[in-house]
Coordinates of C-alpha atoms in Angstrom, one line a residue:
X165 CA 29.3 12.4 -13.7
X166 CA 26.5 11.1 -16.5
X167 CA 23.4 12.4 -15.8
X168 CA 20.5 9.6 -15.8
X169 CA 19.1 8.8 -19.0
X170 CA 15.1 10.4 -18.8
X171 CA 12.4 8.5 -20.4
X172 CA 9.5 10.0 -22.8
X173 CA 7.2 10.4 -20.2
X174 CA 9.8 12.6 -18.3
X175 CA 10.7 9.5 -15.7
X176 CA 14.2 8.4 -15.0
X177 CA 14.6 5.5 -16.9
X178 CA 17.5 3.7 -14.8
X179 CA 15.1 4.2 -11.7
X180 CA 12.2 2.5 -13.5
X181 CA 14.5 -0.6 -13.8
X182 CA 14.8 -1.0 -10.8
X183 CA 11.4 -1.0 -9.1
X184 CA 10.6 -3.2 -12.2
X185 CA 13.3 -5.9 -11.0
X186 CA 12.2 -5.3 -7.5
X187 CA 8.7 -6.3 -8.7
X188 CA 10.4 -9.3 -10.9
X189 CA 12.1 -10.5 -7.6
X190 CA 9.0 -10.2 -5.8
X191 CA 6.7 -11.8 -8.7
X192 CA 9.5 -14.8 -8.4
X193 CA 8.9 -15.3 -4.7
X194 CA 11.4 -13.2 -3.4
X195 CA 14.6 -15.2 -5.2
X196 CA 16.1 -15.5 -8.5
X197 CA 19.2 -15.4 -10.3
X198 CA 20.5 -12.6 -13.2
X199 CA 20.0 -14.6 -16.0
X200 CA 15.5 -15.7 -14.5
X201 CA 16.1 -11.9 -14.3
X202 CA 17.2 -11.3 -17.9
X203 CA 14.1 -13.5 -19.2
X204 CA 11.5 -12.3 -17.6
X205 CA 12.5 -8.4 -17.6
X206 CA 13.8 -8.5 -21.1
X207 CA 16.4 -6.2 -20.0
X208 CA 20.1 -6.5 -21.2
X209 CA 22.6 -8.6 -18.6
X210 CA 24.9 -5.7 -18.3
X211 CA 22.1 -3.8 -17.2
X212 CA 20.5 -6.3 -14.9
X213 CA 23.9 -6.8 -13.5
X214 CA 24.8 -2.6 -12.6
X215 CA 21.3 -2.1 -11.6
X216 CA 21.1 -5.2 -9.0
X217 CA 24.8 -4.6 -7.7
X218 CA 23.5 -0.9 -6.7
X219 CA 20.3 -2.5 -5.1
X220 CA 22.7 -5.0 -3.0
X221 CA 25.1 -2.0 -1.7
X222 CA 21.8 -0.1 -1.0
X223 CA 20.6 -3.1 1.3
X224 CA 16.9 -3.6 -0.9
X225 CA 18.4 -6.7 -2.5
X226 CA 21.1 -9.1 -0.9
X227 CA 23.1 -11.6 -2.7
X228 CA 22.5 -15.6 -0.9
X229 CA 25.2 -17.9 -0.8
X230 CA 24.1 -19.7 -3.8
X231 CA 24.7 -16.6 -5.7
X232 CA 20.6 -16.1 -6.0
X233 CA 19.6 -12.9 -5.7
X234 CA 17.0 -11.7 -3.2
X235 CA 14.7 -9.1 -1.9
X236 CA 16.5 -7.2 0.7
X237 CA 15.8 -6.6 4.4
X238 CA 15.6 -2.8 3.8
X239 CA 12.6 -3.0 2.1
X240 CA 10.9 -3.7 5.1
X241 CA 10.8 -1.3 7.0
X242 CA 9.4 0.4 3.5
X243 CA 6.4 -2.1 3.1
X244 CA 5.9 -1.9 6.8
X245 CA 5.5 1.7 6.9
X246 CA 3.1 1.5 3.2
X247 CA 1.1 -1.1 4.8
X248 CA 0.3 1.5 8.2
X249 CA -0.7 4.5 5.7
X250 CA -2.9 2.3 4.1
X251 CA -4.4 1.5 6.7
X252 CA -5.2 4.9 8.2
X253 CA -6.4 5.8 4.7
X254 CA -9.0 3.0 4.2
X255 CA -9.9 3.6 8.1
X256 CA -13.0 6.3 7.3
X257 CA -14.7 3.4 4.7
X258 CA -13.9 0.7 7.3
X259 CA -15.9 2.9 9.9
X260 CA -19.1 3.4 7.6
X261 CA -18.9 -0.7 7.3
X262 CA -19.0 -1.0 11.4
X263 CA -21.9 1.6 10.8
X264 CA -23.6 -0.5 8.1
X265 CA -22.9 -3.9 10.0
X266 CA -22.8 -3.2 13.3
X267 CA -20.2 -5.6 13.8
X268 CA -15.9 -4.8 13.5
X269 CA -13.8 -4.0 10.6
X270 CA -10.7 -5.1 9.2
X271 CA -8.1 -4.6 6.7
X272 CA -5.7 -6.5 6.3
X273 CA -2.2 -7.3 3.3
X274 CA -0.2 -10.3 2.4
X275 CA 3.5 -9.8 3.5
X276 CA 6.3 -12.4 3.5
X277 CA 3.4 -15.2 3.5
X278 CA 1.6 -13.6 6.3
X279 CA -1.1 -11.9 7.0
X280 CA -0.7 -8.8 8.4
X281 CA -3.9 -6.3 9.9
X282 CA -3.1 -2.6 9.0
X283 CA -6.5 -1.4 10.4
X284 CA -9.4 -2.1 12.4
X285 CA -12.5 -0.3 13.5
X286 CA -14.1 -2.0 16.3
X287 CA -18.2 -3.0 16.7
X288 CA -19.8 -0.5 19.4
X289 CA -20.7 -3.4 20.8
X290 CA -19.6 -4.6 24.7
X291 CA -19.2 -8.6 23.2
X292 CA -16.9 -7.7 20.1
X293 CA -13.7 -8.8 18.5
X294 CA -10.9 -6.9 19.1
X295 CA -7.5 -7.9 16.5
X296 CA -4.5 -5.7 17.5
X297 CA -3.3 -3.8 14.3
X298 CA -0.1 -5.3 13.5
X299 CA -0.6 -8.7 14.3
X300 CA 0.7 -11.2 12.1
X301 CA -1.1 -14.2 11.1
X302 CA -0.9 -17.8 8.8
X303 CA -3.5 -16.7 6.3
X304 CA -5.0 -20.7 6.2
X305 CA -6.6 -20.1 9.0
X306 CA -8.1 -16.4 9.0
X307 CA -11.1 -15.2 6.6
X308 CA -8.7 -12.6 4.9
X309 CA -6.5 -14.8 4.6
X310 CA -8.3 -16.9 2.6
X311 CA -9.5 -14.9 0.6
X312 CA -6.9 -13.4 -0.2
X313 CA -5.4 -16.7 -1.7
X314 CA -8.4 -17.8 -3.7
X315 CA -7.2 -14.8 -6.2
X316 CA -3.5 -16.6 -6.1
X317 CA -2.4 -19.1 -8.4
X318 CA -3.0 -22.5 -7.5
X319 CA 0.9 -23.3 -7.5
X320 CA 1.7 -20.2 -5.5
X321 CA -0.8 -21.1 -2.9
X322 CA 1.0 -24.6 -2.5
X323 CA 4.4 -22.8 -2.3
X324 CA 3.2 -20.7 0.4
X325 CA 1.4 -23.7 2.3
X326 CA 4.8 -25.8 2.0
X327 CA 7.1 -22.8 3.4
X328 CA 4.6 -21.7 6.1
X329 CA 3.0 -25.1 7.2
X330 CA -0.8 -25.4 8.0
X331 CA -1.0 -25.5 12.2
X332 CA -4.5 -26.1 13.7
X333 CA -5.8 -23.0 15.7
X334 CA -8.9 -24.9 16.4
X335 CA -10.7 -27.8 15.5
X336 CA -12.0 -26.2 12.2
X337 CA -8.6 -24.9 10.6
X338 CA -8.0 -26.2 7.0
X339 CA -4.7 -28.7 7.5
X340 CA -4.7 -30.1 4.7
X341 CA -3.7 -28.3 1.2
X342 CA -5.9 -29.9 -1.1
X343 CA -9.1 -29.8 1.0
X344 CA -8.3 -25.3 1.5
X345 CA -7.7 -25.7 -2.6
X346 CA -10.4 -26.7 -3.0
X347 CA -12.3 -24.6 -0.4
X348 CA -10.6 -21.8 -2.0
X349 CA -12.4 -22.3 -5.6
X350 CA -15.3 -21.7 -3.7
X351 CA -14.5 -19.2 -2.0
X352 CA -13.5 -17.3 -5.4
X353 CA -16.7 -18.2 -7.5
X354 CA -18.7 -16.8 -4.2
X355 CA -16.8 -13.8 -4.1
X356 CA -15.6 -13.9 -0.6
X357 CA -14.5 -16.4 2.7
X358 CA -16.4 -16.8 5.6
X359 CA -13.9 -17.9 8.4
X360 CA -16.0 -20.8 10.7
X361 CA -14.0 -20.4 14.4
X362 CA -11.3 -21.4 12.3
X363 CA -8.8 -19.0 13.9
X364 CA -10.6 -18.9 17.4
X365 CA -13.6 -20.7 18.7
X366 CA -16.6 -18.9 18.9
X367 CA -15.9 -16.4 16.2
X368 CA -17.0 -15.8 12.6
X369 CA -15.7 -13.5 10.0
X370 CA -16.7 -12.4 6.4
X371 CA -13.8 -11.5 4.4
X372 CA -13.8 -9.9 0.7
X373 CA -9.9 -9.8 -1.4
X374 CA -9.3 -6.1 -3.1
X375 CA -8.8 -7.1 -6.7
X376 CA -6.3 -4.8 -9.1
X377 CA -4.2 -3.6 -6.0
X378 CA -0.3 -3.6 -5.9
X379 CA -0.1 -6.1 -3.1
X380 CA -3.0 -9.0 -2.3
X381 CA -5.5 -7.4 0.3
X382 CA -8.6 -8.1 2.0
X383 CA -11.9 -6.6 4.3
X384 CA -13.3 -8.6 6.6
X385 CA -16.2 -8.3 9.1
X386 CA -15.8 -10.2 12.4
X387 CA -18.3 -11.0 15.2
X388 CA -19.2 -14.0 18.2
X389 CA -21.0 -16.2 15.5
X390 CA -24.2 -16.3 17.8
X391 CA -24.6 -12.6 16.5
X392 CA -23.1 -13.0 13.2
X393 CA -25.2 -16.0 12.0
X394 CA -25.2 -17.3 8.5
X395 CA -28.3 -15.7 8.1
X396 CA -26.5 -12.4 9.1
X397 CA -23.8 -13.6 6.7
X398 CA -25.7 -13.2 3.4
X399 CA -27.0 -9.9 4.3
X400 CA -23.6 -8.4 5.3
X401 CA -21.9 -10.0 2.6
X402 CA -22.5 -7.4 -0.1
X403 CA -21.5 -4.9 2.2
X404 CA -18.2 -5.7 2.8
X405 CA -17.9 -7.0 -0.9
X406 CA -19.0 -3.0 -2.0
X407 CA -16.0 -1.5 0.6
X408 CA -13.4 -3.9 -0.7
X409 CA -14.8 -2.6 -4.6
X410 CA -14.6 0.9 -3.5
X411 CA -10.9 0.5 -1.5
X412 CA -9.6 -1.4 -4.6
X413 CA -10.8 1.2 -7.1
X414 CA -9.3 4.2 -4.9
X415 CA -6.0 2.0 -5.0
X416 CA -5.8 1.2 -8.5
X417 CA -6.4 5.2 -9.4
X418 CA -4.0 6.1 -6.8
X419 CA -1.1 3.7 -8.0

């Protein structure tokens, strides 16, 4: 038995690989074939080739009938677990925001072209909004969602939008991809969303993206919008926009 091949830096260089063509798949969309694979990692097809036929019998990448390869359903249960300890990490910041704000916090990831809240810390207020942790969400029509797609690519936005569909939750959900594009430049060159009862009536939410993390992210505020008025928008703003800074820095040093 060969023992693996160890890098400079003292890291196994055959592992490396392999999180890289995980990332390469996932950078794709989730699908590609060896030779995409081959261009874009710059990696040898006899390599590409051993390392993604161990990934397949492992169950993190499977093999589609059109000889594509893709990422696995193994991984998961992985992201799924990651997402949960992120969320009980960023929970103490989230708490000083409800302090700062008065109103409840939320964190929430992109997975598989949802949106997916991994923490919350609720306003002490009786009247609040309440999003159970877990829940899974179209992110056209939630605050984190958008803005966690203005710091997307244009194309990959319309990708998403075409594999996902836009439903109405209310009257005010974007349905149509051009007018959210659009919204969504805005919503970058502002710096974050506000959501306008556009996933339920009644309800507005402030949302900020995490910028440098591994996977696309987002903070939000939420409140009844008779509390959380636009006036009360531009003053909580900043706020959230210094607790996504402070979360995406902690992530970056930690990855």
């Amino acid at each position: 038995m060969t023992e693996a091949k160890v890098g400079r830096d003292g890291g196994v260089q055959s592992l490396r690989r392999a999180f890289e063509l995980l990332e390469r798949l996932a950078d794709t969309g989730g699908e590609a074939s060896l030779s995409e694979l081959a261009a874009t990692s710059g990696l040898p097809m006899p390599t590409i080739h051993r390392l993604i036929r161990t990934l397949v019998q492992l169950g993190y990448v499977r093999q589609n009938t059109n000889r594509r390869y893709a990422l696995g359903a193994r991984l998961i249960r992985l992201g799924e677990h990651a997402s949960m300890q992120f969320g009980t990490w960023a929970r103490p910041l989230l708490a000083e925001l409800v302090e700062a704000t008065g109103e409840t916090a939320n964190l929430a990831v992109l997975e598989r072209d949802e949106v997916v809240y991994v923490s919350q810390v609720p306003s002490k207020h009786s009247m609040r909004m309440f999003t159970e942790v877990g829940r899974r969400v179209l992110p056209h029509g939630t605050g984190v969602g958008k803005a966690i797609l203005s710091q997307l690519p244009a194309e990959d936005v319309r990708a998403l939008l075409a594999r996902t569909g836009m439903p109405a939750y209310t009257d005010h959900t974007f349905t149509d991809a051009d007018a959210l594009l659009a919204h969504l430049a805005q919503v970058a060159a502002q710096g974050y969303a506000v959501d306008e009862s556009e996933q339920e009536l009644g309800v507005r939410c402030v949302a900020v993206p995490l910028t440098g993390t591994p996977a696309p992210a987002a903070v939000s505020v939420s409140g009844p919008s008779g509390r959380l008025t636009l006036e009360a928008v531009s003053r909580i703003a900043p706020l959230v926009q210094a607790t996504a800074a402070t979360l995406s820095t902690h992530l970056a040093e930690s990855a």
